[in-house]
Amino acid sequence: MRRTSLRAALCAALLAVVSQTAAALPAAARGEGGGHGDRPCERTARPLDGRARQVLDITRRAKADLRLNSVEVKVTVDGHEVLTDALGESMTGVPARPDMHFRAGSVAFAHIGTALLQLVQERRVSLDDTIERWLPDVPKAHEITLRMLANNTSGLHDYVTDPAFGKELGPHPFRQWTPDELLAFPYSHSFWYEPGTSWSYSHANYLLLTQALEKITGMPIQEFVERRVTGPLGLRNTRANLTPDIPAPVLHAFTSDRGIYEESTFWNPSWTTAPGAVITTHICDLARSAEGIGSGELLSPRAYRTLLNPGTVGLGGGTAHCPSDICLKQTEAKHFGLGVLVVNGWILQNPSFSGYAAIQAYLPKARLAIAVSATKTATTPDGNQAEAVATRIAAALAPGDPLAIG
């Protein structure tokens, strides 16, 4: 009896300690409140309501029309699920599932842009600070600002579209690239224009912005973004990968980029951006990212306005020195913000590379988030076909606001 009483007392004391510790933690850390990060990423329970069936039917038709290997989709309105599903296969005989991870490419730029604006809110930096303080060896560092790197107005060439880079990348998809190797390509060209006077997309901008932010904050970019963006948004399955590995379960990718249809899942993504900013995610996190970034959830109203138009509207347009397919005209209806695209009121990012295609899109006026990931068969048309699927869904759910990206 004494031993039983002692065990009971010890258990009661331990329970009190655990309860006090749990009470001191945020609700998300305790697993309370049904936050995004606490929910499994799985298909919407059946039977489906009318709107969910409509989205699923659209997705099925698009998968067949575009001859896709897989399509993963998640749609929410005001944060509430409309549909989560996965169609097709990851590999032969392996069904695609919503919780499978895939490469998310330029979605990282949307996160970095938001994190940068938080530093601006805190007056730790100004968007108009020039970068020579942190990156003195960059050409024209005394003219290029943080704003110009974040909104693609520096004038630096894009190494990804450089034929010399493509000649190196194509035969060597497993090569590990360093930032210095990548930056050597734009540095070998003169600037398209004087910094800040036009617009042209360049992966070099976000590679340099990442380096500057690491100097400013004194921490690796993956830690900075996790603290500022992916952590607060509950994106527990969105993470930086310092190797070509992808966390299990994996959505496999295939491409005909090299002239033969082949698996490209573990091709080395080090060329896509800076180390620590190469991310993977799953479809539920992608939809939450669309909502969190697109609504400006982590920003002040003023910073959110800057996210949507940091001075790019009106820039661009072909000149004698920069062709119109490089210096794209930035209009109110379609322009680049601070790490995001703004298209007819939609706020989005649309990564596409090495057999992976995805899109996160958010329409603030309808509080509508659409996330799609797609992989290819040997006969899939060229281009980002996740965009094509999302465009069809948007046409049904928001017919007055076309998601016309192309």
CSV table of C-alpha atoms in Angstrom, one decimal:
chain,number,residue,atom,x,y,z
A,1,MET,CA,0.0,0.0,0.0
A,2,ARG,CA,2.8,2.4,0.9
A,3,ARG,CA,4.6,1.6,-2.5
A,4,THR,CA,1.3,2.2,-4.4
A,5,SER,CA,0.8,5.5,-2.6
A,6,LEU,CA,4.4,6.6,-3.4
A,7,ARG,CA,4.0,5.7,-7.1
A,8,ALA,CA,0.8,7.7,-7.2
A,9,ALA,CA,2.4,10.7,-5.5
A,10,LEU,CA,5.3,10.6,-8.0
A,11,CYS,CA,3.0,10.3,-11.0
A,12,ALA,CA,0.9,13.2,-9.7
A,13,ALA,CA,4.0,15.3,-9.2
A,14,LEU,CA,5.3,14.4,-12.7
A,15,LEU,CA,1.9,15.2,-14.3
A,16,ALA,CA,1.9,18.6,-12.6
A,17,VAL,CA,5.4,19.4,-14.0
A,18,VAL,CA,4.4,18.3,-17.5
A,19,SER,CA,1.2,20.3,-17.3
A,20,GLN,CA,3.0,23.5,-16.2
A,21,THR,CA,5.6,23.1,-18.9
A,22,ALA,CA,2.9,22.5,-21.6
A,23,ALA,CA,1.0,25.5,-20.4
A,24,ALA,CA,4.0,27.7,-20.9
A,25,LEU,CA,4.3,26.7,-24.5
A,26,PRO,CA,2.5,28.3,-27.5
A,27,ALA,CA,-0.6,26.5,-28.6
A,28,ALA,CA,1.1,25.4,-31.9
A,29,ALA,CA,4.0,23.8,-30.0
A,30,ARG,CA,1.5,22.0,-27.7
A,31,GLY,CA,-0.4,20.6,-30.7
A,32,GLU,CA,-3.5,22.4,-29.7
A,33,GLY,CA,-6.0,24.4,-31.7
A,34,GLY,CA,-5.8,22.4,-35.0
A,35,GLY,CA,-3.1,24.7,-36.5
A,36,HIS,CA,-1.9,23.9,-40.0
A,37,GLY,CA,1.3,22.3,-38.9
A,38,ASP,CA,-0.6,19.9,-36.7
A,39,ARG,CA,-2.9,18.5,-39.4
A,40,PRO,CA,-1.9,15.6,-41.6
A,41,CYS,CA,-1.8,16.4,-45.3
A,42,GLU,CA,-4.3,13.9,-46.7
A,43,ARG,CA,-7.2,13.6,-49.2
A,44,THR,CA,-10.4,15.4,-48.4
A,45,ALA,CA,-12.8,13.0,-46.7
A,46,ARG,CA,-15.6,11.6,-48.9
A,47,PRO,CA,-18.4,12.3,-49.8
A,48,LEU,CA,-17.3,15.6,-51.4
A,49,ASP,CA,-19.6,18.6,-51.5
A,50,GLY,CA,-20.5,20.3,-54.8
A,51,ARG,CA,-17.6,22.8,-54.9
A,52,ALA,CA,-15.0,20.1,-54.0
A,53,ARG,CA,-16.4,17.8,-56.7
A,54,GLN,CA,-16.2,20.7,-59.2
A,55,VAL,CA,-12.5,21.3,-58.4
A,56,LEU,CA,-11.7,17.5,-58.6
A,57,ASP,CA,-13.5,17.2,-61.9
A,58,ILE,CA,-11.5,20.1,-63.4
A,59,THR,CA,-8.3,18.6,-62.1
A,60,ARG,CA,-9.0,15.2,-63.6
A,61,ARG,CA,-9.9,16.7,-67.0
A,62,ALA,CA,-6.7,18.8,-66.9
A,63,LYS,CA,-4.6,15.9,-66.0
A,64,ALA,CA,-5.9,13.9,-69.0
A,65,ASP,CA,-5.8,16.9,-71.4
A,66,LEU,CA,-2.2,17.8,-70.5
A,67,ARG,CA,-1.1,14.1,-70.3
A,68,LEU,CA,0.4,14.6,-66.8
A,69,ASN,CA,2.0,11.9,-64.7
A,70,SER,CA,0.6,13.3,-61.5
A,71,VAL,CA,-1.3,16.3,-60.2
A,72,GLU,CA,-1.6,17.4,-56.6
A,73,VAL,CA,-4.0,20.1,-55.6
A,74,LYS,CA,-5.2,22.0,-52.6
A,75,VAL,CA,-7.8,24.8,-52.6
A,76,THR,CA,-8.9,26.8,-49.6
A,77,VAL,CA,-11.2,29.7,-49.1
A,78,ASP,CA,-10.7,31.9,-46.0
A,79,GLY,CA,-8.3,29.2,-44.7
A,80,HIS,CA,-11.0,26.5,-45.0
A,81,GLU,CA,-10.4,23.4,-47.1
A,82,VAL,CA,-12.3,23.1,-50.3
A,83,LEU,CA,-10.3,20.1,-51.7
A,84,THR,CA,-7.1,18.3,-51.1
A,85,ASP,CA,-6.2,15.5,-53.5
A,86,ALA,CA,-3.5,13.8,-55.5
A,87,LEU,CA,-4.1,12.1,-58.9
A,88,GLY,CA,-1.8,9.8,-60.9
A,89,GLU,CA,1.5,8.2,-59.9
A,90,SER,CA,4.7,9.2,-58.2
A,91,MET,CA,6.5,6.3,-59.9
A,92,THR,CA,5.1,3.4,-61.9
A,93,GLY,CA,2.7,1.6,-59.6
A,94,VAL,CA,3.2,4.1,-56.8
A,95,PRO,CA,0.2,6.4,-56.4
A,96,ALA,CA,0.8,10.0,-55.7
A,97,ARG,CA,-0.3,11.2,-52.3
A,98,PRO,CA,-0.9,14.8,-50.9
A,99,ASP,CA,1.9,14.4,-48.3
A,100,MET,CA,4.6,13.7,-50.9
A,101,HIS,CA,7.4,16.3,-51.0
A,102,PHE,CA,8.6,18.0,-54.1
A,103,ARG,CA,11.0,20.8,-55.0
A,104,ALA,CA,9.5,24.3,-54.7
A,105,GLY,CA,12.1,26.5,-56.3
A,106,SER,CA,11.2,30.2,-56.5
A,107,VAL,CA,8.6,29.8,-53.7
A,108,ALA,CA,11.6,30.5,-51.5
A,109,PHE,CA,11.9,34.0,-53.1
A,110,ALA,CA,8.4,34.8,-51.8
A,111,HIS,CA,9.5,33.8,-48.3
A,112,ILE,CA,12.8,35.8,-48.6
A,113,GLY,CA,11.0,38.9,-49.8
A,114,THR,CA,8.6,38.8,-46.9
A,115,ALA,CA,11.4,38.2,-44.4
A,116,LEU,CA,13.3,41.2,-45.9
A,117,LEU,CA,10.3,43.4,-45.5
A,118,GLN,CA,10.1,42.4,-41.8
A,119,LEU,CA,13.6,43.8,-41.3
A,120,VAL,CA,12.5,47.0,-43.0
A,121,GLN,CA,9.5,47.3,-40.7
A,122,GLU,CA,11.9,47.0,-37.8
A,123,ARG,CA,14.1,49.7,-39.3
A,124,ARG,CA,17.1,47.4,-39.3
A,125,VAL,CA,17.6,48.1,-43.0
A,126,SER,CA,16.1,50.2,-45.7
A,127,LEU,CA,15.2,48.8,-49.1
A,128,ASP,CA,17.2,51.6,-50.6
A,129,ASP,CA,20.4,50.7,-48.8
A,130,THR,CA,23.1,49.9,-51.3
A,131,ILE,CA,24.9,46.6,-51.0
A,132,GLU,CA,28.5,47.6,-50.9
A,133,ARG,CA,28.5,47.5,-47.1
A,134,TRP,CA,27.8,43.7,-47.2
A,135,LEU,CA,28.9,42.7,-50.7
A,136,PRO,CA,31.6,45.1,-51.7
A,137,ASP,CA,33.0,42.9,-54.5
A,138,VAL,CA,29.8,42.9,-56.5
A,139,PRO,CA,30.0,45.0,-59.7
A,140,LYS,CA,28.2,48.3,-59.2
A,141,ALA,CA,27.6,47.4,-55.5
A,142,HIS,CA,27.6,51.2,-54.7
A,143,GLU,CA,24.5,51.6,-57.0
A,144,ILE,CA,22.6,48.3,-56.5
A,145,THR,CA,20.2,48.4,-53.5
A,146,LEU,CA,18.4,45.6,-51.6
A,147,ARG,CA,15.2,46.7,-53.4
A,148,MET,CA,16.8,46.2,-56.8
A,149,LEU,CA,17.9,42.7,-55.9
A,150,ALA,CA,14.5,41.8,-54.4
A,151,ASN,CA,12.4,43.2,-57.3
A,152,ASN,CA,14.8,42.2,-60.2
A,153,THR,CA,15.8,45.7,-61.3
A,154,SER,CA,19.6,45.4,-60.8
A,155,GLY,CA,20.3,44.9,-64.5
A,156,LEU,CA,22.3,41.7,-63.9
A,157,HIS,CA,22.0,39.0,-66.5
A,158,ASP,CA,20.3,35.8,-65.6
A,159,TYR,CA,22.7,32.9,-65.6
A,160,VAL,CA,19.9,30.3,-66.0
A,161,THR,CA,19.1,31.6,-69.5
A,162,ASP,CA,22.8,32.1,-70.5
A,163,PRO,CA,23.7,29.6,-73.3
A,164,ALA,CA,27.1,29.1,-71.7
A,165,PHE,CA,25.5,28.0,-68.5
A,166,GLY,CA,23.1,25.7,-70.3
A,167,LYS,CA,25.9,24.0,-72.1
A,168,GLU,CA,27.5,23.2,-68.7
A,169,LEU,CA,24.3,22.2,-66.9
A,170,GLY,CA,22.7,19.9,-69.5
A,171,PRO,CA,25.4,17.1,-69.6
A,172,HIS,CA,26.0,17.4,-65.8
A,173,PRO,CA,22.7,17.4,-63.9
A,174,PHE,CA,24.3,16.0,-60.7
A,175,ARG,CA,27.0,18.8,-60.5
A,176,GLN,CA,27.2,20.7,-57.3
A,177,TRP,CA,27.4,24.4,-58.1
A,178,THR,CA,28.9,27.1,-55.9
A,179,PRO,CA,27.6,30.7,-55.8
A,180,ASP,CA,30.9,32.0,-57.2
A,181,GLU,CA,30.6,29.6,-60.2
A,182,LEU,CA,27.1,30.7,-60.8
A,183,LEU,CA,27.8,34.5,-60.5
A,184,ALA,CA,30.7,34.2,-62.9
A,185,PHE,CA,28.1,34.0,-65.8
A,186,PRO,CA,26.3,37.3,-65.2
A,187,TYR,CA,29.6,39.0,-64.2
A,188,SER,CA,31.0,38.1,-67.7
A,189,HIS,CA,28.4,40.3,-69.3
A,190,SER,CA,27.8,44.0,-69.2
A,191,PHE,CA,24.6,45.1,-67.3
A,192,TRP,CA,21.4,45.1,-69.4
A,193,TYR,CA,20.7,48.7,-68.1
A,194,GLU,CA,21.8,51.0,-65.3
A,195,PRO,CA,20.6,49.6,-61.9
A,196,GLY,CA,17.0,50.6,-61.1
A,197,THR,CA,16.1,51.9,-64.5
A,198,SER,CA,14.3,48.9,-66.0
A,199,TRP,CA,13.3,45.3,-65.1
A,200,SER,CA,14.6,41.8,-66.0
A,201,TYR,CA,14.4,38.5,-64.2
A,202,SER,CA,17.7,37.2,-62.9
A,203,HIS,CA,18.4,34.3,-60.5
A,204,ALA,CA,21.6,36.2,-59.6
A,205,ASN,CA,19.6,38.8,-57.8
A,206,TYR,CA,18.2,36.4,-55.2
A,207,LEU,CA,21.5,34.6,-54.9
A,208,LEU,CA,23.1,38.0,-53.9
A,209,LEU,CA,20.2,39.0,-51.8
A,210,THR,CA,20.5,35.8,-49.8
A,211,GLN,CA,24.2,36.5,-49.2
A,212,ALA,CA,23.4,40.1,-48.1
A,213,LEU,CA,20.7,38.9,-45.7
A,214,GLU,CA,23.1,36.4,-44.1
A,215,LYS,CA,25.6,39.2,-43.5
A,216,ILE,CA,22.8,41.5,-42.1
A,217,THR,CA,21.3,39.0,-39.8
A,218,GLY,CA,24.4,36.9,-38.9
A,219,MET,CA,22.6,33.7,-39.5
A,220,PRO,CA,22.2,31.2,-42.3
A,221,ILE,CA,19.4,32.0,-44.7
A,222,GLN,CA,17.5,28.8,-43.8
A,223,GLU,CA,17.4,29.8,-40.1
A,224,PHE,CA,16.4,33.4,-40.9
A,225,VAL,CA,13.5,32.3,-43.1
A,226,GLU,CA,12.4,29.6,-40.7
A,227,ARG,CA,12.3,32.1,-37.8
A,228,ARG,CA,10.5,34.8,-39.8
A,229,VAL,CA,8.2,33.0,-42.3
A,230,THR,CA,8.0,29.3,-42.5
A,231,GLY,CA,7.9,28.8,-38.7
A,232,PRO,CA,5.2,31.4,-38.0
A,233,LEU,CA,3.1,30.1,-40.9
A,234,GLY,CA,3.3,26.5,-39.6
A,235,LEU,CA,5.1,25.2,-42.7
A,236,ARG,CA,6.6,22.3,-41.0
A,237,ASN,CA,7.1,20.3,-44.2
A,238,THR,CA,8.8,23.2,-46.0
A,239,ARG,CA,12.5,23.1,-45.4
A,240,ALA,CA,15.9,23.9,-46.9
A,241,ASN,CA,17.9,21.1,-48.3
A,242,LEU,CA,21.7,21.4,-48.4
A,243,THR,CA,22.0,18.2,-50.6
A,244,PRO,CA,20.0,16.9,-53.5
A,245,ASP,CA,18.0,14.7,-51.1
A,246,ILE,CA,14.3,15.1,-50.6
A,247,PRO,CA,12.6,14.1,-47.4
A,248,ALA,CA,10.3,11.1,-47.6
A,249,PRO,CA,7.7,10.5,-48.9
A,250,VAL,CA,8.9,11.8,-52.3
A,251,LEU,CA,7.0,12.8,-55.3
A,252,HIS,CA,9.2,11.7,-58.2
A,253,ALA,CA,9.8,13.8,-61.3
A,254,PHE,CA,10.6,13.0,-64.9
A,255,THR,CA,11.6,15.2,-67.8
A,256,SER,CA,12.6,15.1,-71.5
A,257,ASP,CA,14.9,18.2,-71.1
A,258,ARG,CA,17.9,16.2,-72.3
A,259,GLY,CA,16.1,14.6,-75.3
A,260,ILE,CA,15.1,11.4,-73.6
A,261,TYR,CA,12.3,10.9,-71.0
A,262,GLU,CA,14.2,10.1,-67.7
A,263,GLU,CA,13.8,10.5,-64.0
A,264,SER,CA,15.1,13.8,-62.7
A,265,THR,CA,14.0,13.6,-59.0
A,266,PHE,CA,17.5,13.8,-57.5
A,267,TRP,CA,19.2,16.0,-60.1
A,268,ASN,CA,21.3,18.5,-58.1
A,269,PRO,CA,19.3,21.7,-57.5
A,270,SER,CA,22.3,23.7,-56.3
A,271,TRP,CA,22.1,25.9,-59.4
A,272,THR,CA,18.7,27.2,-58.7
A,273,THR,CA,19.6,29.7,-55.9
A,274,ALA,CA,21.9,30.1,-52.9
A,275,PRO,CA,22.7,27.3,-50.5
A,276,GLY,CA,20.1,27.2,-47.7
A,277,ALA,CA,17.4,28.6,-50.0
A,278,VAL,CA,16.8,25.4,-52.0
A,279,ILE,CA,13.5,24.1,-50.6
A,280,THR,CA,11.1,21.2,-50.7
A,281,THR,CA,7.5,21.2,-49.6
A,282,HIS,CA,4.2,19.4,-49.9
A,283,ILE,CA,0.9,20.5,-51.3
A,284,CYS,CA,-0.7,21.5,-48.0
A,285,ASP,CA,2.2,23.7,-47.0
A,286,LEU,CA,2.2,25.2,-50.5
A,287,ALA,CA,-1.5,26.2,-50.1
A,288,ARG,CA,-0.8,27.7,-46.6
A,289,SER,CA,2.2,29.5,-48.1
A,290,ALA,CA,0.0,31.0,-50.8
A,291,GLU,CA,-2.5,32.2,-48.2
A,292,GLY,CA,0.1,33.5,-45.7
A,293,ILE,CA,2.3,35.3,-48.2
A,294,GLY,CA,-0.6,36.5,-50.4
A,295,SER,CA,-2.6,38.0,-47.6
A,296,GLY,CA,0.4,39.8,-46.0
A,297,GLU,CA,-0.3,37.9,-42.8
A,298,LEU,CA,3.2,38.6,-41.5
A,299,LEU,CA,3.5,42.2,-42.7
A,300,SER,CA,2.2,45.6,-41.8
A,301,PRO,CA,-0.2,47.2,-44.3
A,302,ARG,CA,2.5,49.4,-45.6
A,303,ALA,CA,5.0,46.6,-46.0
A,304,TYR,CA,2.3,44.5,-47.7
A,305,ARG,CA,1.7,47.3,-50.2
A,306,THR,CA,5.4,47.3,-51.0
A,307,LEU,CA,5.4,43.5,-51.4
A,308,LEU,CA,2.8,44.0,-54.2
A,309,ASN,CA,4.5,46.9,-55.9
A,310,PRO,CA,8.0,47.9,-54.8
A,311,GLY,CA,8.3,50.3,-57.7
A,312,THR,CA,8.3,47.9,-60.6
A,313,VAL,CA,5.0,49.0,-62.3
A,314,GLY,CA,5.9,51.0,-65.4
A,315,LEU,CA,9.4,49.7,-65.7
A,316,GLY,CA,10.7,47.4,-68.4
A,317,GLY,CA,10.0,47.4,-72.2
A,318,GLY,CA,12.5,46.6,-74.9
A,319,THR,CA,15.4,49.0,-75.7
A,320,ALA,CA,18.4,49.0,-78.0
A,321,HIS,CA,20.4,47.3,-75.3
A,322,CYS,CA,17.7,45.0,-73.7
A,323,PRO,CA,15.3,43.0,-75.9
A,324,SER,CA,11.6,43.0,-75.0
A,325,ASP,CA,11.6,39.3,-74.1
A,326,ILE,CA,14.2,40.1,-71.4
A,327,CYS,CA,13.2,43.5,-70.2
A,328,LEU,CA,9.5,42.6,-69.9
A,329,LYS,CA,7.1,45.6,-69.5
A,330,GLN,CA,5.7,45.7,-66.0
A,331,THR,CA,2.1,46.8,-65.9
A,332,GLU,CA,-0.5,47.2,-63.1
A,333,ALA,CA,-2.2,44.1,-64.3
A,334,LYS,CA,0.9,42.0,-64.4
A,335,HIS,CA,4.2,42.8,-62.7
A,336,PHE,CA,6.8,41.5,-60.3
A,337,GLY,CA,6.6,42.5,-56.7
A,338,LEU,CA,9.1,41.7,-53.9
A,339,GLY,CA,9.6,38.0,-54.5
A,340,VAL,CA,6.1,37.5,-55.9
A,341,LEU,CA,4.2,37.9,-59.2
A,342,VAL,CA,1.0,40.0,-59.2
A,343,VAL,CA,-1.4,39.0,-62.0
A,344,ASN,CA,-4.9,40.5,-62.2
A,345,GLY,CA,-4.9,40.7,-58.4
A,346,TRP,CA,-3.5,37.2,-57.8
A,347,ILE,CA,-0.3,37.0,-55.8
A,348,LEU,CA,1.7,34.0,-56.8
A,349,GLN,CA,5.0,32.1,-57.4
A,350,ASN,CA,5.3,29.5,-60.1
A,351,PRO,CA,8.5,27.3,-59.9
A,352,SER,CA,9.3,25.0,-62.9
A,353,PHE,CA,12.5,23.1,-63.4
A,354,SER,CA,14.0,19.6,-63.8
A,355,GLY,CA,10.6,17.9,-64.2
A,356,TYR,CA,8.9,19.7,-61.3
A,357,ALA,CA,6.2,22.3,-61.8
A,358,ALA,CA,4.1,24.0,-59.2
A,359,ILE,CA,2.2,27.2,-58.4
A,360,GLN,CA,0.9,28.9,-55.3
A,361,ALA,CA,-1.7,31.6,-56.0
A,362,TYR,CA,-3.8,33.7,-53.7
A,363,LEU,CA,-6.7,36.1,-54.6
A,364,PRO,CA,-7.1,38.5,-51.6
A,365,LYS,CA,-10.5,39.8,-52.5
A,366,ALA,CA,-11.9,36.2,-52.4
A,367,ARG,CA,-9.5,34.9,-49.8
A,368,LEU,CA,-9.0,32.1,-52.3
A,369,ALA,CA,-5.8,30.0,-52.3
A,370,ILE,CA,-4.9,27.5,-55.0
A,371,ALA,CA,-1.8,25.2,-54.9
A,372,VAL,CA,-1.0,22.8,-57.6
A,373,SER,CA,2.0,20.5,-58.2
A,374,ALA,CA,2.4,18.5,-61.5
A,375,THR,CA,4.9,16.1,-63.0
A,376,LYS,CA,5.2,15.1,-66.6
A,377,THR,CA,4.9,12.1,-68.9
A,378,ALA,CA,6.9,11.9,-72.1
A,379,THR,CA,4.1,13.6,-74.0
A,380,THR,CA,3.2,16.5,-71.7
A,381,PRO,CA,3.4,19.9,-73.4
A,382,ASP,CA,6.2,22.2,-72.7
A,383,GLY,CA,5.8,24.8,-70.0
A,384,ASN,CA,4.6,24.9,-66.4
A,385,GLN,CA,1.5,22.8,-66.6
A,386,ALA,CA,0.7,23.3,-62.9
A,387,GLU,CA,-0.2,26.9,-64.0
A,388,ALA,CA,-2.6,25.5,-66.6
A,389,VAL,CA,-4.4,23.4,-64.0
A,390,ALA,CA,-4.6,26.3,-61.6
A,391,THR,CA,-5.8,28.6,-64.3
A,392,ARG,CA,-8.8,26.3,-65.0
A,393,ILE,CA,-9.6,26.1,-61.3
A,394,ALA,CA,-9.4,29.8,-60.9
A,395,ALA,CA,-11.7,30.3,-63.9
A,396,ALA,CA,-14.4,28.2,-62.2
A,397,LEU,CA,-14.0,29.7,-58.7
A,398,ALA,CA,-13.2,33.3,-59.5
A,399,PRO,CA,-14.4,33.9,-63.1
A,400,GLY,CA,-14.1,37.6,-62.9
A,401,ASP,CA,-10.4,37.4,-62.0
A,402,PRO,CA,-8.5,35.4,-64.6
A,403,LEU,CA,-5.2,33.8,-63.6
A,404,ALA,CA,-3.7,34.7,-67.0
A,405,ILE,CA,0.0,34.2,-66.4
A,406,GLY,CA,1.3,33.6,-69.9
